[in-house]
Coordinates of C-alpha atoms and ligand atoms in Angstrom, one line a residue:
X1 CA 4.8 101.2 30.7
X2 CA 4.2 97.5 32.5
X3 CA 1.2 95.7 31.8
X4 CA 0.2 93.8 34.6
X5 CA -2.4 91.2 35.3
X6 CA -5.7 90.9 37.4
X7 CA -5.5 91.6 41.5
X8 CA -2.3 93.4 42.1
X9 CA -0.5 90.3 43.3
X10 CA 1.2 91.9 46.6
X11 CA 4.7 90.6 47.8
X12 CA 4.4 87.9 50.6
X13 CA 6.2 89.5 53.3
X14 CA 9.7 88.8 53.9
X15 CA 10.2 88.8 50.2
X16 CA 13.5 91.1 49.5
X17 CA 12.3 93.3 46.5
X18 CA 14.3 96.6 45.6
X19 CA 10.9 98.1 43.6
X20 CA 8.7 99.3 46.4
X21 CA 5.0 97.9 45.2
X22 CA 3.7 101.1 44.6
X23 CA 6.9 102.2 42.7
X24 CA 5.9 98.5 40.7
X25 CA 2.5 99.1 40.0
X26 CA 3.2 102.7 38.9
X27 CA 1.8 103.7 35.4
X28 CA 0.2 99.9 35.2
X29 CA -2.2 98.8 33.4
X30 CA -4.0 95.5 34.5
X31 CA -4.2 92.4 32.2
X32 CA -4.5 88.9 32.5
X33 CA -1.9 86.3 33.2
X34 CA -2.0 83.5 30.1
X35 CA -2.8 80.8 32.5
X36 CA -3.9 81.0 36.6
X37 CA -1.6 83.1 38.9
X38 CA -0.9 80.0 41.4
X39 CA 0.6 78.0 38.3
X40 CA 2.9 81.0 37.9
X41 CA 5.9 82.3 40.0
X42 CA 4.9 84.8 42.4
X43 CA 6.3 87.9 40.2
X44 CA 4.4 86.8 36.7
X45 CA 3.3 89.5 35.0
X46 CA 2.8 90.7 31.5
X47 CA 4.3 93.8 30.2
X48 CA 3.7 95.9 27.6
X49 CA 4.7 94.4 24.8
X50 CA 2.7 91.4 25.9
X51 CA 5.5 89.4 27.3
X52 CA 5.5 86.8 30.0
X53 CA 8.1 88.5 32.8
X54 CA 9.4 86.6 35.6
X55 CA 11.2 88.0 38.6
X56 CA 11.3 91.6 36.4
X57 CA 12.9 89.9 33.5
X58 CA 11.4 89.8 30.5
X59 CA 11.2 86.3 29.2
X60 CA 11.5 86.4 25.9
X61 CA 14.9 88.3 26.0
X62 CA 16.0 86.0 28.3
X63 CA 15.1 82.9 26.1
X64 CA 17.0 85.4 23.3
X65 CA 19.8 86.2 25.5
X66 CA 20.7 82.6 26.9
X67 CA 19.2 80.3 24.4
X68 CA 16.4 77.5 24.6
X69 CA 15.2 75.0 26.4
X70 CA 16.3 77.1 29.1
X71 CA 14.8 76.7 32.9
X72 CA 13.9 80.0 34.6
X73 CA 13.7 80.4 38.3
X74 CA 12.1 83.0 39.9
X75 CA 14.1 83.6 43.7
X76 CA 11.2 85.4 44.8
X77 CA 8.8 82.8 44.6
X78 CA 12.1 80.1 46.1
X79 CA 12.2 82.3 49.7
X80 CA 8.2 83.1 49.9
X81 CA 8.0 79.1 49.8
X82 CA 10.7 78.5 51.8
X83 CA 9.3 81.2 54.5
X84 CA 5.8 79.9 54.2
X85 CA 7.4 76.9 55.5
X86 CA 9.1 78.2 58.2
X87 CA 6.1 80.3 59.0
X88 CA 3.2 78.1 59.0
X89 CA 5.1 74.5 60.0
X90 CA 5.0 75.6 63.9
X91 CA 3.0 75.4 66.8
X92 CA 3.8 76.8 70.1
X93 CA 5.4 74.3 72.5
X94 CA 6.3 72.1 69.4
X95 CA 9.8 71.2 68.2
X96 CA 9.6 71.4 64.6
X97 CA 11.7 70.9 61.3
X98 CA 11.2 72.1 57.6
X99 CA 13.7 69.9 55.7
X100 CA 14.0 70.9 51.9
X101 CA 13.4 67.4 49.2
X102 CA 16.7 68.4 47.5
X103 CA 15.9 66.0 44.8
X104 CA 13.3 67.9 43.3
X105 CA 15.6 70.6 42.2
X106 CA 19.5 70.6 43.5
X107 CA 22.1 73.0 42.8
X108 CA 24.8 74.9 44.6
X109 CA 22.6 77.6 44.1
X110 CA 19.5 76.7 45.7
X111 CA 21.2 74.9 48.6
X112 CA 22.5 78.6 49.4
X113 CA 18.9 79.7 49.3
X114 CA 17.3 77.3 51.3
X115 CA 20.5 77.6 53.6
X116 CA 19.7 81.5 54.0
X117 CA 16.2 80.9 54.5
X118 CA 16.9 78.6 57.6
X119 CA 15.6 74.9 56.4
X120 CA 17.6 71.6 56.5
X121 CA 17.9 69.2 53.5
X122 CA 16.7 66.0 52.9
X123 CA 19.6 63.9 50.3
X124 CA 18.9 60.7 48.7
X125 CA 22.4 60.1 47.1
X126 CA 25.9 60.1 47.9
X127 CA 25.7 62.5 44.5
X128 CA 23.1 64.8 46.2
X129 CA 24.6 65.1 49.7
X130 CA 28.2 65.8 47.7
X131 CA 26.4 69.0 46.1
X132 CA 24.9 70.1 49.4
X133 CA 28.2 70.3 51.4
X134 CA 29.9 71.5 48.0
X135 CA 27.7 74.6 49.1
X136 CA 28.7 74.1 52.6
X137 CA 25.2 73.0 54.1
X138 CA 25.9 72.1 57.5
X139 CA 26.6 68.2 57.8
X140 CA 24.3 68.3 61.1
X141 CA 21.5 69.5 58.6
X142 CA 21.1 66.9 56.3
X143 CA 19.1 63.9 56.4
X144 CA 20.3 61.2 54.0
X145 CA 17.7 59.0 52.8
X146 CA 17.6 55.8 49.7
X147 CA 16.3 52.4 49.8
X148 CA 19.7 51.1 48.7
X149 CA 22.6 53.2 50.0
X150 CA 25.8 51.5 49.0
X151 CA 28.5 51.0 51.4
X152 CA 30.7 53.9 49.7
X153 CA 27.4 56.4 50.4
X154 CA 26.9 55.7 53.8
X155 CA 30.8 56.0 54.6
X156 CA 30.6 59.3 53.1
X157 CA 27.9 60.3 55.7
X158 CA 29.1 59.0 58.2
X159 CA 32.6 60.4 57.7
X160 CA 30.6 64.3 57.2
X161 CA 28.5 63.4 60.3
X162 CA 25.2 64.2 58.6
X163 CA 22.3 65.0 61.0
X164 CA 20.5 61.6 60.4
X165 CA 21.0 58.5 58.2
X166 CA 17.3 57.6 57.4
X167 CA 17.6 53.6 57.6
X168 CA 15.5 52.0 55.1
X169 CA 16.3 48.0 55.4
X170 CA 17.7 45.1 58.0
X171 CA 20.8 44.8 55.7
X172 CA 21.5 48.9 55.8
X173 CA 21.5 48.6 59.6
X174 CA 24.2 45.5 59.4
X175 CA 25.9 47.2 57.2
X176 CA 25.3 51.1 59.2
X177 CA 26.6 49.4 62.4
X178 CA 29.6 47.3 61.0
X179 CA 30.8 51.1 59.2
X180 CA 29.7 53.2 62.4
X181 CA 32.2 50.1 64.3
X182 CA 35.0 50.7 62.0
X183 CA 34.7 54.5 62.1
X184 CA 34.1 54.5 66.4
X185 CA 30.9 57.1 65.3
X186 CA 27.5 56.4 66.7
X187 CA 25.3 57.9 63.9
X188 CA 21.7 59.1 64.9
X189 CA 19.3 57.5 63.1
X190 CA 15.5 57.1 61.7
X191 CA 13.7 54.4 60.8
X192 CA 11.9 54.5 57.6
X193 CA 7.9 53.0 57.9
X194 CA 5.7 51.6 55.7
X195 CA 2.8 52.6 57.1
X196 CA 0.5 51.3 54.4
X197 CA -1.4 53.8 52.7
X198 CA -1.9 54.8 49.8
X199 CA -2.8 58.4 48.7
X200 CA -4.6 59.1 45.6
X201 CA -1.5 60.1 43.1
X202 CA 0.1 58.2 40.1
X203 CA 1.1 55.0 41.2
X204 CA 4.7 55.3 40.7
X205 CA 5.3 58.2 43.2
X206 CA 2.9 56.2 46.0
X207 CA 5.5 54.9 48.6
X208 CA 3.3 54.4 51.7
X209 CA 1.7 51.2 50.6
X210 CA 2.4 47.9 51.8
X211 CA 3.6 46.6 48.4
X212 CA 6.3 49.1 48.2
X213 CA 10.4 49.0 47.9
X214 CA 10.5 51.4 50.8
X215 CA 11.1 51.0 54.3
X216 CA 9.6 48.4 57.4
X217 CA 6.1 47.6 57.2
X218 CA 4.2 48.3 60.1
X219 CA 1.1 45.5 59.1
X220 CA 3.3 42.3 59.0
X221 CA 5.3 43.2 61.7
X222 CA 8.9 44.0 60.5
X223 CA 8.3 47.3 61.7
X224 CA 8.6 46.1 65.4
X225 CA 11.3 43.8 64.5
X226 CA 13.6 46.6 63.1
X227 CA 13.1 48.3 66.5
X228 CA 13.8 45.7 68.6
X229 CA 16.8 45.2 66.0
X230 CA 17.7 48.8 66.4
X231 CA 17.6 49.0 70.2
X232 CA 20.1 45.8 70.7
X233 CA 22.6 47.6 68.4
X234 CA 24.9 50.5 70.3
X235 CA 26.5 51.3 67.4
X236 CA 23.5 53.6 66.2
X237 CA 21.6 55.9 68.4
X238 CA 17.5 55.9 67.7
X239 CA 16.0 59.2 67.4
X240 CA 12.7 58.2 65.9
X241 CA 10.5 56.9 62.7
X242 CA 10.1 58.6 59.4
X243 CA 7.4 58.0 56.7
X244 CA 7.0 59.2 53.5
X245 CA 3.5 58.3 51.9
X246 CA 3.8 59.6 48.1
X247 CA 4.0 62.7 46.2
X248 CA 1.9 65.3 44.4
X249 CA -1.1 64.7 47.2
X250 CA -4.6 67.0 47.5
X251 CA -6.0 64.8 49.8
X252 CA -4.6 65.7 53.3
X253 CA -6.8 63.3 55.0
X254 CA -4.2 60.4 54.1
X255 CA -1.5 62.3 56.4
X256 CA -3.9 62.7 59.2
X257 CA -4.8 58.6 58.8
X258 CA -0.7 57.9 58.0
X259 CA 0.4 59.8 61.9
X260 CA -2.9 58.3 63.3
X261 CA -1.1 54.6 62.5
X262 CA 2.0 55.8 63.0
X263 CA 1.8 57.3 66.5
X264 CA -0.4 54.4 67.2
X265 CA 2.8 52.0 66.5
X266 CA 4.5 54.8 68.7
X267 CA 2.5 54.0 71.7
X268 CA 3.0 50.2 70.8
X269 CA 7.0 50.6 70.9
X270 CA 6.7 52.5 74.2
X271 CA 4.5 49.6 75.5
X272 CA 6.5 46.5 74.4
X273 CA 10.2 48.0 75.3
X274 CA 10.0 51.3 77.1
X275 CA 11.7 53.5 73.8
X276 CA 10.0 56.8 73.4
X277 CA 10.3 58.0 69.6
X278 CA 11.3 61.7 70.2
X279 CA 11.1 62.8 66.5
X280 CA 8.2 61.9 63.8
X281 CA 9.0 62.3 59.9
X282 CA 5.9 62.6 58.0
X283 CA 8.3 62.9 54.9
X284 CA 6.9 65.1 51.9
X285 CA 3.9 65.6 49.1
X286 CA 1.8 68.5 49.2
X287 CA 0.9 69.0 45.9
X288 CA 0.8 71.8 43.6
X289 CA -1.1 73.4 40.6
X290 CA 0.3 73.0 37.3
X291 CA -3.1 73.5 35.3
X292 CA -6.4 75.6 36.2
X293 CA -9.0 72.5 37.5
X294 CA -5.9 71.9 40.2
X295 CA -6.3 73.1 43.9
X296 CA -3.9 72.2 45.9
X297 CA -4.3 72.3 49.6
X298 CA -2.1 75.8 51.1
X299 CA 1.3 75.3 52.6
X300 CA -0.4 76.5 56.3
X301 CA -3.2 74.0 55.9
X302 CA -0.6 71.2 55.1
X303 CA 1.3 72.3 58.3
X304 CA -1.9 72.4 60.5
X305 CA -2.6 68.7 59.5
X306 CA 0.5 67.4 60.2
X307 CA 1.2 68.9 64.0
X308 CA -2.3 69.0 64.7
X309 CA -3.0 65.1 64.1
X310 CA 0.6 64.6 65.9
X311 CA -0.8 66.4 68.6
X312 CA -4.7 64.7 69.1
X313 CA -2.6 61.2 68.4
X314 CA 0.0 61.7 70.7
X315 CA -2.4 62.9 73.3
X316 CA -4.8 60.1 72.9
X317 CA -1.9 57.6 73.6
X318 CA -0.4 59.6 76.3
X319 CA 2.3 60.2 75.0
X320 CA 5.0 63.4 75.1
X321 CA 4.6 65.3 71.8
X322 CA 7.7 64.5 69.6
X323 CA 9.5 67.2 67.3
X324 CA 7.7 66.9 64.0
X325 CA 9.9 67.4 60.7
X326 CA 8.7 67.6 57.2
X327 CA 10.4 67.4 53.6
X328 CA 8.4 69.1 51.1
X329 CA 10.2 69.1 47.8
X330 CA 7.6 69.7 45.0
X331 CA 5.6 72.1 46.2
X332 CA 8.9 75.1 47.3
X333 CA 10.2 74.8 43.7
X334 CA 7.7 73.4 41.5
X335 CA 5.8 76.8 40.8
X336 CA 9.3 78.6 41.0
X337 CA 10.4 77.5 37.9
X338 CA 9.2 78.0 34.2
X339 CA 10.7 76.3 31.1
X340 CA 11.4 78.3 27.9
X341 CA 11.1 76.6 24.3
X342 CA 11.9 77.9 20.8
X343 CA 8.7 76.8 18.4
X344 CA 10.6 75.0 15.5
X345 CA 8.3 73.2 13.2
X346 CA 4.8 73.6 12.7
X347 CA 3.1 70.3 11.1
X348 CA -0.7 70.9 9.9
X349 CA -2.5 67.6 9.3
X350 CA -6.1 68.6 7.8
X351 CA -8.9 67.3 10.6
X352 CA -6.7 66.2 12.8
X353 CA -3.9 67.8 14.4
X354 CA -1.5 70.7 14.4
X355 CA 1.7 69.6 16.4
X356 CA 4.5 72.2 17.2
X357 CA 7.6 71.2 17.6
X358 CA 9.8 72.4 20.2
X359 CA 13.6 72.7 20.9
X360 CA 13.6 70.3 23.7
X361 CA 10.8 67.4 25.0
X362 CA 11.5 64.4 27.2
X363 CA 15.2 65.3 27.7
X364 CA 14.1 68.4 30.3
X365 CA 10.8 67.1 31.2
X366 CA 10.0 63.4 31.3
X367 CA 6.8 63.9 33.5
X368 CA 4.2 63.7 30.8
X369 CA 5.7 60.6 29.6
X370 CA 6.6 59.1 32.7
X371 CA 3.7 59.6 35.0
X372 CA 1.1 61.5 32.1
X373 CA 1.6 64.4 33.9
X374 CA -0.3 67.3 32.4
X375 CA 1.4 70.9 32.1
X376 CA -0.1 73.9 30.4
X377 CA 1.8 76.4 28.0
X378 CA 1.3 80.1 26.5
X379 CA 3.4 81.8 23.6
X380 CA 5.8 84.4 25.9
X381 CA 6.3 87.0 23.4
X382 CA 2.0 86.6 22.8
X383 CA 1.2 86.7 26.5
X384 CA -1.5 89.3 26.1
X385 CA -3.3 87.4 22.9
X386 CA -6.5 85.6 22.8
X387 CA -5.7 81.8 22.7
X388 CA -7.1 81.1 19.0
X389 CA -5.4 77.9 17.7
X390 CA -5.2 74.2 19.7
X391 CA -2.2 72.2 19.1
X392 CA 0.3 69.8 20.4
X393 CA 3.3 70.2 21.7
X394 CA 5.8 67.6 21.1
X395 CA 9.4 67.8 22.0
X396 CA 12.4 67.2 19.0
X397 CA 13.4 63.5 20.1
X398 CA 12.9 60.9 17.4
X399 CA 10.1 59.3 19.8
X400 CA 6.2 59.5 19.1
X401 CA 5.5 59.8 22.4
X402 CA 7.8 62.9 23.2
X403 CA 4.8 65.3 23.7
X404 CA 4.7 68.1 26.2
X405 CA 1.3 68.9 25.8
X406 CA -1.5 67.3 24.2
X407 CA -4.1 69.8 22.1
X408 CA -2.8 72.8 24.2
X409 CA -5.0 76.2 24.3
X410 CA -2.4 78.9 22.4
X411 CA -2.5 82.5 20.7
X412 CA -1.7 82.1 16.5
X413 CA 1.8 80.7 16.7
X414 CA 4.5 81.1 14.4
X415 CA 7.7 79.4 13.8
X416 CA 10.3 81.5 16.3
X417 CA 7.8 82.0 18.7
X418 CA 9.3 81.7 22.6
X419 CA 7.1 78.6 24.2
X420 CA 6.6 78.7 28.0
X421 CA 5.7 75.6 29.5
X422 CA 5.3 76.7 33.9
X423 CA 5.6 74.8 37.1
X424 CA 8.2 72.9 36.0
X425 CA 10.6 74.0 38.6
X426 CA 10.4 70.5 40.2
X427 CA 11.9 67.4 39.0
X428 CA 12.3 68.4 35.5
X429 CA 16.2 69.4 35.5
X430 CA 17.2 67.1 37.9
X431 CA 15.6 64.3 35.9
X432 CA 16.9 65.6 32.9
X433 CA 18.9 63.2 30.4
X434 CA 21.0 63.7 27.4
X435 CA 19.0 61.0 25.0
X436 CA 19.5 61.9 21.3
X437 CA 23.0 63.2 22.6
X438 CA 20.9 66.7 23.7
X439 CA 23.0 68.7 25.9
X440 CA 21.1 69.7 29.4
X441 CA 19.6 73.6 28.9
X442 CA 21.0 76.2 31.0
X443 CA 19.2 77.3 34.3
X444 CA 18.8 81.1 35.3
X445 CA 17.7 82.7 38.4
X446 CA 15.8 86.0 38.2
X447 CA 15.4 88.6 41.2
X448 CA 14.5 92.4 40.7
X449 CA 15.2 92.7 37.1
X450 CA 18.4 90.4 36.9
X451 CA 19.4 87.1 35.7
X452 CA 21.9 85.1 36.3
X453 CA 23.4 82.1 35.2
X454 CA 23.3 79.3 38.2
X455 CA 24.0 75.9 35.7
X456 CA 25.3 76.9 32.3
X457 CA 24.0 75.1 29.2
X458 CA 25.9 71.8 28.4
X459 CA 28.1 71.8 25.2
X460 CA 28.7 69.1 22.7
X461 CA 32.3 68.9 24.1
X462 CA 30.7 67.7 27.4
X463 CA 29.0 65.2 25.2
X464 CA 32.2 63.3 25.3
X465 CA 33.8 64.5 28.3
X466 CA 33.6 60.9 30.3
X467 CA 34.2 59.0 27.0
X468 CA 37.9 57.4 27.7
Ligands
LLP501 N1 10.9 62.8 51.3 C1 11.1 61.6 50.7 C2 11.6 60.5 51.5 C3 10.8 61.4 49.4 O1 11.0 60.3 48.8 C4 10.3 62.5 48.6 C5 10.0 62.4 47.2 C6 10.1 63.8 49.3 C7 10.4 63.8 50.6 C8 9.6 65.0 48.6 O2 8.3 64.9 48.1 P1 7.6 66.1 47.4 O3 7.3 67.1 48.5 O4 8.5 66.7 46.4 O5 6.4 65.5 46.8 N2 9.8 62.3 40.2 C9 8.5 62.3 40.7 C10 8.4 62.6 42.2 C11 9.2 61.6 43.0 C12 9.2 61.9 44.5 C13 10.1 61.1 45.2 N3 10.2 61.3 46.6 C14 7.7 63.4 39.9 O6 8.2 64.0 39.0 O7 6.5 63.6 40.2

């Protein structure tokens, strides 16, 4: 018999189940999920031995079967982002692009998915673009983007013929131009802006304000400069600006006042030299849940923002409506993937605090040390139990500040226990490190009952593989 949780949480359509819903829900009985459904993949449920299952898998024999820390991805919950997207992010007579963030989760694996599901990729390394065509995205697809592209990184573009180089500097545009030369290519191009804002979000993922490594500010003028730069040079062909204000954003009103500046300096470019920008990049940053007080704005009203603003702005200048792109990152993975812990230790100190120790911490998830990002966490295998104790969470590296999650709501845990830690399915694996000489966990995808292996689990013989 399954267990399941609250409203009967029906499949967004499109989403390629074998189990028809009532042939899921048959013989159910409804309990809660251990923390809210939106911080969950779409499939969560609890069965009936009170475990946490993901994509019809049941956690805690997948944390048995392939070890801990190990990062679970639900595929369901990957597409039904990736097809909200696609959905929501148009508007009749508009040209529009949804262009995956691969650097908040890359793998061969989910370049094929967001391949299949019809979006382009946005790359911000040589590294990153070599895993994307490794899974044969089209070159025409990808957008390549870095405030310091090294001369070997471009070449490599240039010589695939991604879809755009995303120029961030006056030195990459020397230095585009003297390769594009070399190579007799004209690569089509973007020019990064600073459009000087800055959304409410941790400081160190803000990238719109004026005092920022990023891009050509439009307030003292470089801005204008790069164009005029860009339109004397022939060896690069201008397509149009991109902007990308910060990440982890609630407040949408800071895209509607980015485009408003934006296409403003649009109707300023047409005015002083006669260029029309045909495309606008507003970049990514929709936020997502990862604990209960969080509510994000929806995918659709993220996508109504952004064309509709382009649209009044555009209209008020008198000026043709571009093709609008986006690159949302965070917000198609982040709730996609969950992270599995064995509890190790369990350290009582009398009046003040119980701290559990996991089998992993800041080597899979830096986020709560790096930006105090907060996460919440349930016992898998106690998914159905009242949450009795508060504690700690704090990862196995010899650091006092490798903690997951500070005084944590949990059911009466026990050494063994499986620890689930969700929405960490963006930028926690691909900012993993090795400190303390921890070899990276594995990462599984689940779909309709099965799980496989996408990135297996690093061994200590990899430890030394690049020793010489
Ligand atoms: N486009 C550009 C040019 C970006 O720099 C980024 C993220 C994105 C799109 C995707 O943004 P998203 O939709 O994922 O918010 N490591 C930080 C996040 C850094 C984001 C960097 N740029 C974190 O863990 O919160």
């Amino acid at each position: 018999m399954i267990i399941m949780h609250g409203l009967l949480p029906l499949p967004p359509a499109r989403v390629r189940l074998n189990r028809s819903v009532s042939e899921a829900f048959r013989g159910v009985t409804l309990v809660h999920l251990p923390v809210k459904k939106d911080i969950l993949p779409i499939t969560a449920e609890v069965n009936g031995r009170g475990h946490l299952v993901v994509g019809g898998c049941d956690t805690v024999e997948l944390a048995d079967k392939f070890g801990t820390p190990l990062f679970v991805y639900d595929e369901a919950t990957l597409r039904a982002q990736c097809q909200d997207y696609a959905d929501t992010f148009t508007a009749p007579g508009v040209d529009t692009e949804v262009i995956y963030a691969a650097k908040a989760f890359i793998c061969k694996a989910m370049c094929e998915i967001t391949m299949e599901e019809g979006l382009s990729l946005d790359v911000s390394s040589g590294g990153e673009l070599f895993v994307a065509r490794s899974a044969g995205v089209a070159p025409e697809k990808i957008y390549l983007h870095g405030n310091n592209k090294t001369p070997a990184e471009l070449e490599f573009a240039i010589r695939e013929g991604v879809g755009r180089l995303v120029v961030d500097s006056f030195n990459e545009l020397d230095l585009v131009a003297k390769l594009a030369a070399e190579r007799k290519a004209c690569p089509r191009i973007l020019l990064r802006i600073t459009p000087g804002i800055k959304p409410s979000t941790h400081s160190y993922i803000q990238t719109g304000q004026i005092d920022s490594k990023f891009g050509f500010g439009l307030a003292d003028g470089t801005a204008m400069e790069a164009i005029e730069r860009v339109l004397a040079t022939k060896e690069v062909e201008l397509m149009g600006l991109h902007a990308h204000i910060g990440s982890q954003i609630f407040k949408l009103h800071s895209y509607a006042k980015a485009i408003e500046l934006i296409v403003d300096f649009i109707a300023e470019i047409r005015d002083k030299t006669g260029f029309v920008c045909g495309e606008l990049n507003s970049g990514g940053g929709l936020g997502i849940s990862y604990e209960a007080a969080d509510e994000p704005s929806t995918i659709a009203e993220y996508a109504e923002v952004i064309i509709g603003n382009v649209r009044k702005a555009t209209a008020a200048h008198d000026l043709p409506m571009p093709k609008v792109m986006i690159e949302p990152g965070r917000s198609i993975v982040g709730n996609a993937g969950i992270t599995l812990y064995r509890v190790g230790t369990i350290k009582k100190i009398p009046r003040v605090r119980t701290y559990i120790s996991v089998d992993g911490g800041m080597s899979d998830n830096i986020r709560p040390m790096l930006y105090d990002a907060v996460y919440e966490a349930f016992i898998a295998n106690k998914a159905d139990r009242k949450k009795e104790v508060t504690a700690t969470i704090a990862g196995k590296h010899c650091e006092s500040g490798d903690i997951i999650v500070k005084d944590a709501k949990l059911a009466a845990v026990e050494v063994g226990d499986t620890l689930c830690t969700p929405a960490t399915g963006a930028y926690g694996y691909v900012m993993a490190s090795n400190y303390n000489k921890q070899p990276r966990p594995a990462v599984v995808m689940v779909a309709d009952g099965k799980a496989r292996i996408i990135i297996r689990r690093e061994t200590y013989e990899d430890l030394t593989r690049l020793e010489v």
